[in-house]
XYZ file of C-alpha atoms in Angstrom:
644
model
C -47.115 23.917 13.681
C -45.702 24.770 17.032
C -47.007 23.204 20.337
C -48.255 26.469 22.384
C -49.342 27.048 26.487
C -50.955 29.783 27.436
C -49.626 30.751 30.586
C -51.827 33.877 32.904
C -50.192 34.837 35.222
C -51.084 37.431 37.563
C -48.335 39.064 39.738
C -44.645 41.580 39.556
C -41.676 40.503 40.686
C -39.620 43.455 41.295
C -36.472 41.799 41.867
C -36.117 40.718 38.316
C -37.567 44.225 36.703
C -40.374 42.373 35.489
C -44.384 42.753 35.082
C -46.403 39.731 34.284
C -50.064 39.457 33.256
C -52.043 37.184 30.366
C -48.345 36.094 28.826
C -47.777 33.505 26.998
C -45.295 30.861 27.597
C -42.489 30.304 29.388
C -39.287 30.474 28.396
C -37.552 33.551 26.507
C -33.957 32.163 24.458
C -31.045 35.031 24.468
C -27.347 35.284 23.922
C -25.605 38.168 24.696
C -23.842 39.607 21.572
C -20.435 39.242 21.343
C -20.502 37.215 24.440
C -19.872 33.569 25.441
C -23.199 32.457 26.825
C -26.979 31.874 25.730
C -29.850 31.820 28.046
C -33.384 30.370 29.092
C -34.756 32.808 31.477
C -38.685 31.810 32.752
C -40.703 34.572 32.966
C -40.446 34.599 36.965
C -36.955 35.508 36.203
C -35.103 32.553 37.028
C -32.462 31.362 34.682
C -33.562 27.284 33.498
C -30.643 26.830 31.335
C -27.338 28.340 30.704
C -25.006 27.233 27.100
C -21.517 28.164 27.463
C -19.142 28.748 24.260
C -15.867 28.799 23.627
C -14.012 32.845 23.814
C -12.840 32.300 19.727
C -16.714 31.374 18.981
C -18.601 34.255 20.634
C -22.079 34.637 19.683
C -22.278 37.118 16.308
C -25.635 37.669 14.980
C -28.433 34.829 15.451
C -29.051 32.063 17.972
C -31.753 29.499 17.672
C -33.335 26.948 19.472
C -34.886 23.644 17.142
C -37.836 23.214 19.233
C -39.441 20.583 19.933
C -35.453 19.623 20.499
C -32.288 20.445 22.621
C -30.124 21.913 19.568
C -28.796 25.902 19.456
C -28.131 26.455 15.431
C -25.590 29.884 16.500
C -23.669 31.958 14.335
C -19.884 33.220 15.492
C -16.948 34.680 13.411
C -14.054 32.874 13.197
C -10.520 33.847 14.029
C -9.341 33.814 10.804
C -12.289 35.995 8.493
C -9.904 39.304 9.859
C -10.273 40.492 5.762
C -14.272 41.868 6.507
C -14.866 44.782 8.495
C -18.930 45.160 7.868
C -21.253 45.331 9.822
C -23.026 41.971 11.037
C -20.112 39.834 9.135
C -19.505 36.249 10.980
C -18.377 33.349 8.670
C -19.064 30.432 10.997
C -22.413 28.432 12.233
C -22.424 25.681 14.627
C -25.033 23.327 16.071
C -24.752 22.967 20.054
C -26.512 20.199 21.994
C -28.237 20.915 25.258
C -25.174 19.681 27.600
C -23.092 22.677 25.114
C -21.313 19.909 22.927
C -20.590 20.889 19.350
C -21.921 18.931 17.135
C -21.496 20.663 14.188
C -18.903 23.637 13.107
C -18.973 24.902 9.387
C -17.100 27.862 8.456
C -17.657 29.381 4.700
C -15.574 32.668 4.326
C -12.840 34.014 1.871
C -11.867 36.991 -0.008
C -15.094 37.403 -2.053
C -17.878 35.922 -0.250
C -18.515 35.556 3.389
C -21.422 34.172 6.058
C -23.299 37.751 7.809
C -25.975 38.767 9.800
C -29.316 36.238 9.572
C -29.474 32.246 9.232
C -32.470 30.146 8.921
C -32.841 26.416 10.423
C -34.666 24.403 7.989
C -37.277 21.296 9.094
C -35.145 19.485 7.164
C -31.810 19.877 9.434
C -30.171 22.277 6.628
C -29.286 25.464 7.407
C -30.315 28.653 5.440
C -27.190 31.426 5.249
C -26.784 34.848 4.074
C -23.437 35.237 1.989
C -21.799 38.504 0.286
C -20.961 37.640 -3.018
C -18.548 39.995 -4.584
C -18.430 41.184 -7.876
C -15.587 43.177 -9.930
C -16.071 46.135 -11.204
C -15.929 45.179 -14.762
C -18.646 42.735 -13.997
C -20.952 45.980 -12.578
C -20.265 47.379 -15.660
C -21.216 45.119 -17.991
C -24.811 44.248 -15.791
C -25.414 47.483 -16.703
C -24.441 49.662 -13.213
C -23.518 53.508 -13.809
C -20.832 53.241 -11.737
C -17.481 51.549 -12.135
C -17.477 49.942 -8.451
C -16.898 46.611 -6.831
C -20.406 45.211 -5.369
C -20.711 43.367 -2.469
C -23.817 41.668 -3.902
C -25.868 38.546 -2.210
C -26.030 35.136 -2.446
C -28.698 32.415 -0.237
C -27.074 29.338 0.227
C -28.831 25.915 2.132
C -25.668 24.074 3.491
C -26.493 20.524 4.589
C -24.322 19.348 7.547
C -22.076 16.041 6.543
C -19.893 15.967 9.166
C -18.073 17.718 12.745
C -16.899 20.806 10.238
C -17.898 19.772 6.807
C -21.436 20.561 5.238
C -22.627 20.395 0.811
C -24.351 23.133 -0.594
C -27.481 22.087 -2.185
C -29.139 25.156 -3.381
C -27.932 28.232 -3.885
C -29.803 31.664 -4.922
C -27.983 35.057 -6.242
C -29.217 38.155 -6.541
C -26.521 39.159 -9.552
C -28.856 36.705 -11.421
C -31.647 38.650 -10.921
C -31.146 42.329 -11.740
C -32.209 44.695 -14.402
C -31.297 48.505 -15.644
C -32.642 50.848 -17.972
C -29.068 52.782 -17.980
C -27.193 50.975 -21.203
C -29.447 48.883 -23.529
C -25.962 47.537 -24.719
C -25.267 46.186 -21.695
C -26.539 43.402 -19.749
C -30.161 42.622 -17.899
C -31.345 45.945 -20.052
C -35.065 46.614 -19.349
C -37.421 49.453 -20.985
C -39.311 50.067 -18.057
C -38.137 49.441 -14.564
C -41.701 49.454 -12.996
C -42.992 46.932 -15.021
C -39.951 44.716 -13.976
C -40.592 44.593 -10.307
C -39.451 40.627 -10.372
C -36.104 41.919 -10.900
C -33.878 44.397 -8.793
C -32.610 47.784 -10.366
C -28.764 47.720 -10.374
C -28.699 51.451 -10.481
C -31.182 52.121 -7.421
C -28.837 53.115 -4.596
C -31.588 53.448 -2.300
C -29.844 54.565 1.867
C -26.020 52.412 1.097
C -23.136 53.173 -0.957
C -21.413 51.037 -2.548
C -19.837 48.232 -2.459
C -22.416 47.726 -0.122
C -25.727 48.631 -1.648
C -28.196 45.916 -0.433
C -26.872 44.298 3.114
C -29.473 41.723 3.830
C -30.175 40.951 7.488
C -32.516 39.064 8.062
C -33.881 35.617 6.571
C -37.049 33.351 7.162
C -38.687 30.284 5.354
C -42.017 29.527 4.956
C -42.622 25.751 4.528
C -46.568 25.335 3.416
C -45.013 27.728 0.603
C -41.832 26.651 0.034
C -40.789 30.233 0.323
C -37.982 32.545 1.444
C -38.114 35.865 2.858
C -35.560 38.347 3.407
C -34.619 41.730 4.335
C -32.485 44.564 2.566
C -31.176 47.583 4.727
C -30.469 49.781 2.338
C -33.212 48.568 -0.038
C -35.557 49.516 2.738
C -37.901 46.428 1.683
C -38.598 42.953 1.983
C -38.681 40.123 -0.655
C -40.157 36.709 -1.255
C -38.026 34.038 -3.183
C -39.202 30.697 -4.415
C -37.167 28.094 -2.642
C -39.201 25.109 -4.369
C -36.922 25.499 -7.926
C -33.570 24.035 -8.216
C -30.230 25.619 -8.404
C -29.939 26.265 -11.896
C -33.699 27.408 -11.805
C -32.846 29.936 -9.399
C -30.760 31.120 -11.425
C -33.382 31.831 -14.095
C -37.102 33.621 -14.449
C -38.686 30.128 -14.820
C -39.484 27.205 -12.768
C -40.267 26.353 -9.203
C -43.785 26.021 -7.947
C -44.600 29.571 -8.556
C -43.198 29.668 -12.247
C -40.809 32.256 -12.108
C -37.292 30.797 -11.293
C -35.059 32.639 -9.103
C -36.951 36.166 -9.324
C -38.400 38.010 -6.587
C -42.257 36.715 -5.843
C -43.360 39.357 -3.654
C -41.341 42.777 -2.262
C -42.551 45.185 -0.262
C -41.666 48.158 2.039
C -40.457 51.008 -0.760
C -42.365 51.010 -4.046
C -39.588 53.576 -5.480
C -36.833 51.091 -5.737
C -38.947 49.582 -8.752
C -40.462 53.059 -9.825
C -43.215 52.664 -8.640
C -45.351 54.792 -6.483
C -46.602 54.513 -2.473
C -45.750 55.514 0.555
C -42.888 54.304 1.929
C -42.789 51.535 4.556
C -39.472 51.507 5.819
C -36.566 53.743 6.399
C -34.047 50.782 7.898
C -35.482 47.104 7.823
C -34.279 43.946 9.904
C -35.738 40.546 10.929
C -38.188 40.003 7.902
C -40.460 36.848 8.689
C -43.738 34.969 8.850
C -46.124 35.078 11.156
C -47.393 31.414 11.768
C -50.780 30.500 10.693
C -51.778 29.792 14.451
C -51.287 33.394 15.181
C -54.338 34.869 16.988
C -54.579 38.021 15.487
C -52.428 38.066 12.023
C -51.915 34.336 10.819
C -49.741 34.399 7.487
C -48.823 37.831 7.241
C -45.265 39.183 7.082
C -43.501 41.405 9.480
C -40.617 43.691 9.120
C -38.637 45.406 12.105
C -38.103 49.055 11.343
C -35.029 50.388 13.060
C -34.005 53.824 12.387
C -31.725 55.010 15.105
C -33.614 58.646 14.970
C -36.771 57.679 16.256
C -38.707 54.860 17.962
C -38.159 51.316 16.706
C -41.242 49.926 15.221
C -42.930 46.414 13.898
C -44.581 46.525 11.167
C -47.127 43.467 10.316
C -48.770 43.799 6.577
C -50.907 41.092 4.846
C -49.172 40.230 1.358
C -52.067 39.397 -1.431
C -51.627 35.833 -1.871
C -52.802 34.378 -5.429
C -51.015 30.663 -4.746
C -47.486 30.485 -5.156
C -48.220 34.058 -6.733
C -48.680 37.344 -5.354
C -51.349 39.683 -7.122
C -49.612 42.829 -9.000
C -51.110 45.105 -11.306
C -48.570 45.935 -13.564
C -46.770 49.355 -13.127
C -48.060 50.237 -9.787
C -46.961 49.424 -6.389
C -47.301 45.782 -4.648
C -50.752 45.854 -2.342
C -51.363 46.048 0.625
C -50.783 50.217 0.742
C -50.566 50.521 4.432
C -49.855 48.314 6.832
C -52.126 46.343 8.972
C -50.604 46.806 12.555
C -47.660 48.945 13.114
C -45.989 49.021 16.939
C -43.893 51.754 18.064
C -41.972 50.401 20.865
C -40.349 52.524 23.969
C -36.775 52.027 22.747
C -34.455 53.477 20.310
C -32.232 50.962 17.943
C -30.211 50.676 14.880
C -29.291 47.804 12.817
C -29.959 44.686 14.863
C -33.255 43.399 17.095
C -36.563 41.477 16.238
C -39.941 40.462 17.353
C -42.037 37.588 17.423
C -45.443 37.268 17.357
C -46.980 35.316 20.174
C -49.805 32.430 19.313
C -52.276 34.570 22.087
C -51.715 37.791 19.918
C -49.300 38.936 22.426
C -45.738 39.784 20.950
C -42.326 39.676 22.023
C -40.368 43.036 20.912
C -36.468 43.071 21.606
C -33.958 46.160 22.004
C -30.759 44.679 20.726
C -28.970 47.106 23.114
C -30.900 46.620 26.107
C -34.333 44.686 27.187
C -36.584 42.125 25.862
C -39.908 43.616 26.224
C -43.749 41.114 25.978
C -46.780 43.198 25.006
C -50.164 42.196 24.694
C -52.431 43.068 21.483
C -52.972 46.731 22.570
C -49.520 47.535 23.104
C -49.290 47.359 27.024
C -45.630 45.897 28.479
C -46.607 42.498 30.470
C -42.805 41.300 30.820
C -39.638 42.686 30.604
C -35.983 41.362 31.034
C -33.275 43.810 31.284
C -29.711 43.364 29.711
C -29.928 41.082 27.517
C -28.071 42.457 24.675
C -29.029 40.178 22.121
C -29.577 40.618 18.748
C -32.379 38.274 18.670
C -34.496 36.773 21.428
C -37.425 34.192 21.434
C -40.262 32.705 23.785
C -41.169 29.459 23.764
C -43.736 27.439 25.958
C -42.550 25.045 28.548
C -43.776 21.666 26.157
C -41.730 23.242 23.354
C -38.836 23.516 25.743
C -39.002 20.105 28.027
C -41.769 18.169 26.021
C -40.563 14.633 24.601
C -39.987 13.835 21.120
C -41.682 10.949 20.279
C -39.883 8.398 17.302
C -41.880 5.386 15.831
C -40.510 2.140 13.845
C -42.331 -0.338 11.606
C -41.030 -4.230 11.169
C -41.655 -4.563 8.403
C -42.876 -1.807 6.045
C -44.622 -4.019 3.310
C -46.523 -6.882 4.321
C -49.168 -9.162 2.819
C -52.676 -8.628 3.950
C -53.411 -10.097 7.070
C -49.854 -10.556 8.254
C -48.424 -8.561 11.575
C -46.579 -5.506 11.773
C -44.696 -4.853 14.731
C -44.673 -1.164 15.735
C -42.005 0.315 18.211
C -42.297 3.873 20.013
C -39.563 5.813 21.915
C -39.256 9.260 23.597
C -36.522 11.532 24.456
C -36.093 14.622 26.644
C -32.909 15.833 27.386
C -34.050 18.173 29.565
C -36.178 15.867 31.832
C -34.783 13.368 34.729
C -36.948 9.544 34.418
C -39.883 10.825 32.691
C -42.955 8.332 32.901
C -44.790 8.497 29.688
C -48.106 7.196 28.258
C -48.703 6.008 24.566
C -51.870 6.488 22.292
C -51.732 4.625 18.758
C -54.169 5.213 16.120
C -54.423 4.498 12.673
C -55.308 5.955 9.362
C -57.559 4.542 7.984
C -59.323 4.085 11.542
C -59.454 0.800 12.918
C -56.607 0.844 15.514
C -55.626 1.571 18.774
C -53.309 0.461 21.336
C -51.672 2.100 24.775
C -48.662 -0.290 24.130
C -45.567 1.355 23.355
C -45.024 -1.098 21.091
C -48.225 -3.345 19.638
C -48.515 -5.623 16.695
C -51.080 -4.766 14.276
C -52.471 -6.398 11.042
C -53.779 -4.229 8.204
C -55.360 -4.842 5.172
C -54.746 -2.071 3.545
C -51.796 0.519 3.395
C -52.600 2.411 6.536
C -50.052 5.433 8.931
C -49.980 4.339 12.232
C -49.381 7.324 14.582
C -48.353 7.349 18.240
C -48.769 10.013 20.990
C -46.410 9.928 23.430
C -47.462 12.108 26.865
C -45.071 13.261 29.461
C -47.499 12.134 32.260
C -45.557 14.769 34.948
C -45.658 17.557 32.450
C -48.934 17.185 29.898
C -46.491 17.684 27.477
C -47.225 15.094 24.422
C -45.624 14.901 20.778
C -46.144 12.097 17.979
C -44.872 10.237 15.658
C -45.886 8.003 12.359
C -45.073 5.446 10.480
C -46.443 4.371 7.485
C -47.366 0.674 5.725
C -47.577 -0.882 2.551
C -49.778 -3.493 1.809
C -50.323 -5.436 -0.697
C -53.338 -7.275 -1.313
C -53.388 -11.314 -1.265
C -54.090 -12.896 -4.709
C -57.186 -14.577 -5.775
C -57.874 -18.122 -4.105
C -56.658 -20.434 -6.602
C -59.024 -23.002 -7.546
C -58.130 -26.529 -8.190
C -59.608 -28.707 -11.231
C -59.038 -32.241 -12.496
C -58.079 -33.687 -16.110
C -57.849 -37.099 -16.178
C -55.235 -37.835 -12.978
C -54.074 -34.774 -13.270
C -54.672 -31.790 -10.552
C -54.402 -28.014 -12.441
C -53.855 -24.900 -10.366
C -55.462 -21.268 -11.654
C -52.768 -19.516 -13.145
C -50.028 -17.643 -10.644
C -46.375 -16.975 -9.841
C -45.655 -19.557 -8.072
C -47.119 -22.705 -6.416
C -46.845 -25.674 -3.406
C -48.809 -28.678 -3.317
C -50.531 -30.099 -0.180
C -51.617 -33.320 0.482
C -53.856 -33.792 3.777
C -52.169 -30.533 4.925
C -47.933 -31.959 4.605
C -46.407 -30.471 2.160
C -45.701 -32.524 -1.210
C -41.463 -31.993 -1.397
C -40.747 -30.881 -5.566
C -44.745 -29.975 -5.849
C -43.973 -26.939 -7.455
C -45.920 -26.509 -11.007
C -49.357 -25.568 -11.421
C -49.760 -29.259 -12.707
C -49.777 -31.912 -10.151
C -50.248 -35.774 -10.994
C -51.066 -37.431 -7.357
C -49.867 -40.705 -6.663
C -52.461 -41.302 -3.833
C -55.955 -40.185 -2.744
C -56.920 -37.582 -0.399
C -57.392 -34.077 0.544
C -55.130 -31.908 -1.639
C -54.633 -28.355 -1.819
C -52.073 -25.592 -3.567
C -50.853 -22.308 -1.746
C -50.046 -20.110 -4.983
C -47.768 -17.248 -4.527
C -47.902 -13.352 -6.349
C -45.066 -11.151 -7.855
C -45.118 -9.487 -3.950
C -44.856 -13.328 -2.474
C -48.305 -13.179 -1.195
C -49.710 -16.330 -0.628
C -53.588 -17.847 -1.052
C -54.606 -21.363 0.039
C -57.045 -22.818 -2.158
C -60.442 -25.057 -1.235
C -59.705 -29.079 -0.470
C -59.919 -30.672 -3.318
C -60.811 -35.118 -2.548
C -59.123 -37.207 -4.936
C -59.610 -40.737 -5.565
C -56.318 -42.463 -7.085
C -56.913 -45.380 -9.367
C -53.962 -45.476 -11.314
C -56.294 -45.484 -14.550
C -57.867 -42.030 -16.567
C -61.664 -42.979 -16.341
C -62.278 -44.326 -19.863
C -65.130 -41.863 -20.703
C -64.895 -42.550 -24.473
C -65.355 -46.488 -24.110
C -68.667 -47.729 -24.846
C -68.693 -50.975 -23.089
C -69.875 -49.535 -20.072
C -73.159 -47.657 -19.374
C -74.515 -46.821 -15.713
C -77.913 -46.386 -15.613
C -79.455 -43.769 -14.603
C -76.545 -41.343 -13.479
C -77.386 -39.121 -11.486
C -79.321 -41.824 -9.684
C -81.268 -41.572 -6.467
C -80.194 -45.039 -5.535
C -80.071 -47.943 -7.485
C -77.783 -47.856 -10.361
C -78.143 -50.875 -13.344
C -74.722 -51.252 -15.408
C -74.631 -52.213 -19.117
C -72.237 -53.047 -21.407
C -70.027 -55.616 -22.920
C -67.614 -55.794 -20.029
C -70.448 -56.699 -17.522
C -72.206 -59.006 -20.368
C -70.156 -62.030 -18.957
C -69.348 -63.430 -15.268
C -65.375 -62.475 -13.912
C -65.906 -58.972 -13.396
C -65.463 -57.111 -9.919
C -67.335 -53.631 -9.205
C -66.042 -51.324 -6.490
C -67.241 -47.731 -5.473
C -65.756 -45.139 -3.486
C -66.468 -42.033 -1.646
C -64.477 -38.959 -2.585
C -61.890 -39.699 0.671
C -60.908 -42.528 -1.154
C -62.605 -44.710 0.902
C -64.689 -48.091 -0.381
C -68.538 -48.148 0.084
C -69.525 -51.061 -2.114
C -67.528 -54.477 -3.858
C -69.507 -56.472 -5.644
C -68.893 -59.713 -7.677
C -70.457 -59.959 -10.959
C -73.212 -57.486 -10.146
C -74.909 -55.692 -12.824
C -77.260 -54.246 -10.315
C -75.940 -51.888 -7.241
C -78.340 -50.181 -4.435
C -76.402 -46.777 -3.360
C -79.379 -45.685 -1.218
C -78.122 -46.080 2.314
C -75.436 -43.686 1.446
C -75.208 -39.903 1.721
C -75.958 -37.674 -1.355
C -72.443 -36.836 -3.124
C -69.868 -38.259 -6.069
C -68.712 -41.336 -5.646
C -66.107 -43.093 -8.240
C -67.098 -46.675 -9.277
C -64.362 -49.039 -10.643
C -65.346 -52.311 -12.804
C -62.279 -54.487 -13.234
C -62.350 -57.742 -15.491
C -58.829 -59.538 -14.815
C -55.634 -57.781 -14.716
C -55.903 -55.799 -17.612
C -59.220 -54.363 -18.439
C -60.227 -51.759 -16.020
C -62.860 -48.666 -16.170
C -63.563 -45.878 -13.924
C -67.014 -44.092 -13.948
C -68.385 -41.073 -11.330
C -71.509 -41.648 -10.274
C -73.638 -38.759 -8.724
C -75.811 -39.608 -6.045
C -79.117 -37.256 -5.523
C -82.034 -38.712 -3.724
């Protein structure tokens, strides 16, 4: 959605033939047709910014202005497309930085096809075109036309740039797909009934043209919540929605896409008899077909055509389409709702063939003679601005943030982490337009948690979270934003460490690293680990994702021997004890034996000599490991539990 200011101003300037009261914006984007120059004039008349072009790329048709941005997407006619005569014919579209450099230059012309009138700028940097797409007439015949004639037929195509002059078409919509005729049932695209085919166009419906050229689009908008294209027909005196959410060789069928249909029409509107139906009339020459945006004041979503018959007043025309989804509602045989239009302006001027309007955010509208002015009006039809001599085929009005605001960029280092680990986030702005901009930076975070008015803080999720900055021109007010987004995956369970005999086990997991007193144990790698000394020993297991998880200190007591649990010469009574302990058994029967205990660091508490009898209750609750050795080779362990 567009960034919008809501300029009121209240005064006239006479010197630049202009009135000014409750407008809305700031800057109003022209090029003179046929002319080398494009212009920002403010609405106190002064011209901001001036492109220059080149005399062999004079501006044909459209010019557009990427907001927020610095880039004109233009269309010219080439030198060389001398074999097309018709009306709004150009061939070439270039993209033209702020400082006028070219960035990008595609030509797409020949014999039977060639670039005219309307193009559409896509969010995605592609570029919508108009193209006549010729057909023999052989080929008429067999679709089924009643007259042997060459048609200049149409084509969409969306040309992404890949290089200075070089661009790949990567969808592509014809209307020659998507006809129908009730004229030869032998022929092709044969229908019973033409009004209950409305999806399709009627081959033999001449409508105001003559052939070859029978439809002549002009003009061309996208709707993006949709995925949807809309276009104007002159001489079909209508508009028509396409789905642009299929792929090419949907489009070139009557199924697929978001809306089910394929490549057929969604939606037309404007002149119920070219399908046979009938209604009232809408239009009697139609340019500029487009959206209103959703933010509009007064008609959010509808559609608007720009009715241009040179023998009478040129008016807009803004209708409300009955939106069922990606559908339209249609009751079979009868006309397309809505029957009348919702808002129709009759301007002061007289024009044919070229011009357009745009419908303000404030309800205010901007309404231009191709041949003459750019006129502002507000919601009852008053004039509040007007700039003489343009001579543009198209002009817009933008507010001053769309024009100078920054455009904010955002980084993440890196984009999948482990829980808990840091993510460094970067921020940047750029306006071209601007000379040392100060700006200000507001992070926040989805889910909430995080803020930040670094440009570029660390942060530390948990979870997968979008991190979005807002970066303010503090000298202008003028703020735009950025995200980035972060995958995280979740640590693994703390292992948990267990002993078997003098062996150390690890919970299962990917991969593991044995600690002893926190320094790492060099080729302590398995999930088994046989220490060779006691202490304080831990494993940091690793996941699939190389997350890691430390587990709890584990106290080992090495003895060199597996306590001897199954012998029977040995007995400690009792165990648990609460503090005297009385050993029995075989081993102890005889003098020569040697009884040690330790605490779980390994340390020694007690040696006694030929003892049977050992007091434990100076010491602090716990386990404690008592070893009984009887010369060099008889030697048994036993854990005694302490609880007084």
């Amino acid at each position: 959605m567009r960034k919008q200011i809501l300029f009121t101003v209240m005064l006239i300037i006479l010197g630049c033939g202009m009135i000014q009261a409750q407008q809305w914006g700031l800057y109003t984007l022209y090029a003179t047709k046929n002319g080398t120059q494009a212009f920002l004039c403010d609405t106190n008349g002064t011209n901001y910014h001036t492109w220059t072009f080149t005399s062999s790329t004079k501006s044909a048709y459209s010019t557009y202005l990427k907001v927020p941005g610095d880039t004109l997407v233009r269309t010219y006619k080439p030198s060389g497309n001398t074999s097309w005569n018709s009306g709004g014919v150009h061939g070439g579209v270039q993209k033209v930085l702020w400082d006028g450099t070219v960035v990008w230059n595609y030509t797409y012309y020949g014999s039977t096809y060639t670039l005219h009138h309307d193009i559409c700028p896509l969010p995605n940097g592609n570029v919508l075109m108009i193209c006549y797409d010729v057909h023999t007439a052989a080929e008429a015949t067999q679709a089924g036309s009643s007259s042997a004639s060459v048609f200049w037929s149409e084509k969409i195509i969306e040309v992404k740039p890949t290089g200075a002059t070089t661009g790949t078409i990567v969808w592509e919509w014809r209307l020659w797909d998507h006809l129908c005729q009730n004229y030869n049932a032998a022929k092709d695209h044969y229908v019973s009934s033409i009004v209950n085919n409305p999806q399709m166009l009627n081959i033999n419906y001449a409508g105001s043209g003559s052939l070859p050229d029978r439809y002549h689009m002009n003009g061309i908008d996208y709707n993006a919540a949709l995925d949807q294209i809309i276009v104007s027909m002159h001489f079909q005196n209508s508009v028509f929605v396409i789905d642009h959410s299929t792929t090419t060789a949907e489009a070139a069928e009557h199924t697929g896409g978001n809306a089910g249909h394929g490549g057929d029409f969604l939606f037309r509107w404007g002149n119920p008899a070219s399908y046979g139906a009938t209604g009232s009339a809408m239009f009697n020459v139609i340019h500029d077909a487009h959206w209103i945006p959703a933010d509009n004041a007064l008609y959010p979503n509808h559609m608007c055509g720009y009715k241009n018959n040179s023998s009478s007043n040129t008016q807009v025309v803004i209708f409300d389409p009955p939106y069922n989804g990606y559908n339209y509602t249609l009751t079979v045989g009868q006309a397309y709702a809505p029957a009348a239009a919702d808002y129709t302006f009759t301007s002061v001027f007289q024009a044919s063939n070229e011009g357009n309007s745009q419908q303000l955010p404030n309800g205010n509208m901007l309404v231009n003679n191709p041949f003459g002015s750019v006129y502002e009006v507000n919601s009852a039809g008053t004039q509040l601005w007007t700039k003489s001599g343009t001579n543009s085929s198209h002009a817009y009005r933008f507010s001053l943030c769309e024009v100078r605001g920054p455009i904010a960029t955002a980084t993440e280092a890196p984009a999948t982490v482990c829980a808990g680990s840091n993510v460094s986030l970067t921020s940047s702005a750029a306006s071209v337009t601007e000379t040392s901009p100060s700006y200000s930076y507001a992070w926040t975070s989805s889910p909430a948690g995080f803020t930040s008015t670094l440009q570029n803080p660390t942060a530390n999720p948990t979870a997968n979270t979008t991190y979005t900055v807002v970066i303010t021109n503090t000298g202008l007010g003028c703020s735009s934003s950025a995200s980035v987004s972060v995958n995280v995956n979740p640590l693994p369970a703390t292992p948990v460490i267990s002993q078997s005999g003098n062996d150390l086990n690890s919970t299962v997991a990917n991969a593991y690293q044995w600690y002893l007193n926190g320094g790492i144990i060099g080729g302590a790698t398995a999930s088994t680990y046989t220490p060779s000394a006691s202490g304080s020993y831990t494993v940091v297991i690793s996941d699939v994702n190389g997350c890691s998880a430390t587990s709890a200190a584990f106290s080992y007591v090495y003895t060199g021997f597996d306590e001897l649990e199954q012998q029977p010469e040995i007995t400690v009574i009792p165990n648990p004890t609460t503090g005297n302990i009385t050993l029995e058994g075989t081993l102890v029967d005889d003098a020569g034996f040697t009884v040690s205990i330790f605490n779980t660091f390994g340390k020694m508490v007690v040696e006694a000599k030929d003892s049977k009898t050992i007091d434990l209750a100076d010491f602090a609750d716990g386990l404690y490991f008592m070893v009984i050795r009887r010369g060099i080779e008889t030697t048994v362990t036993r854990k005694i539990i302490l609880h007084k």
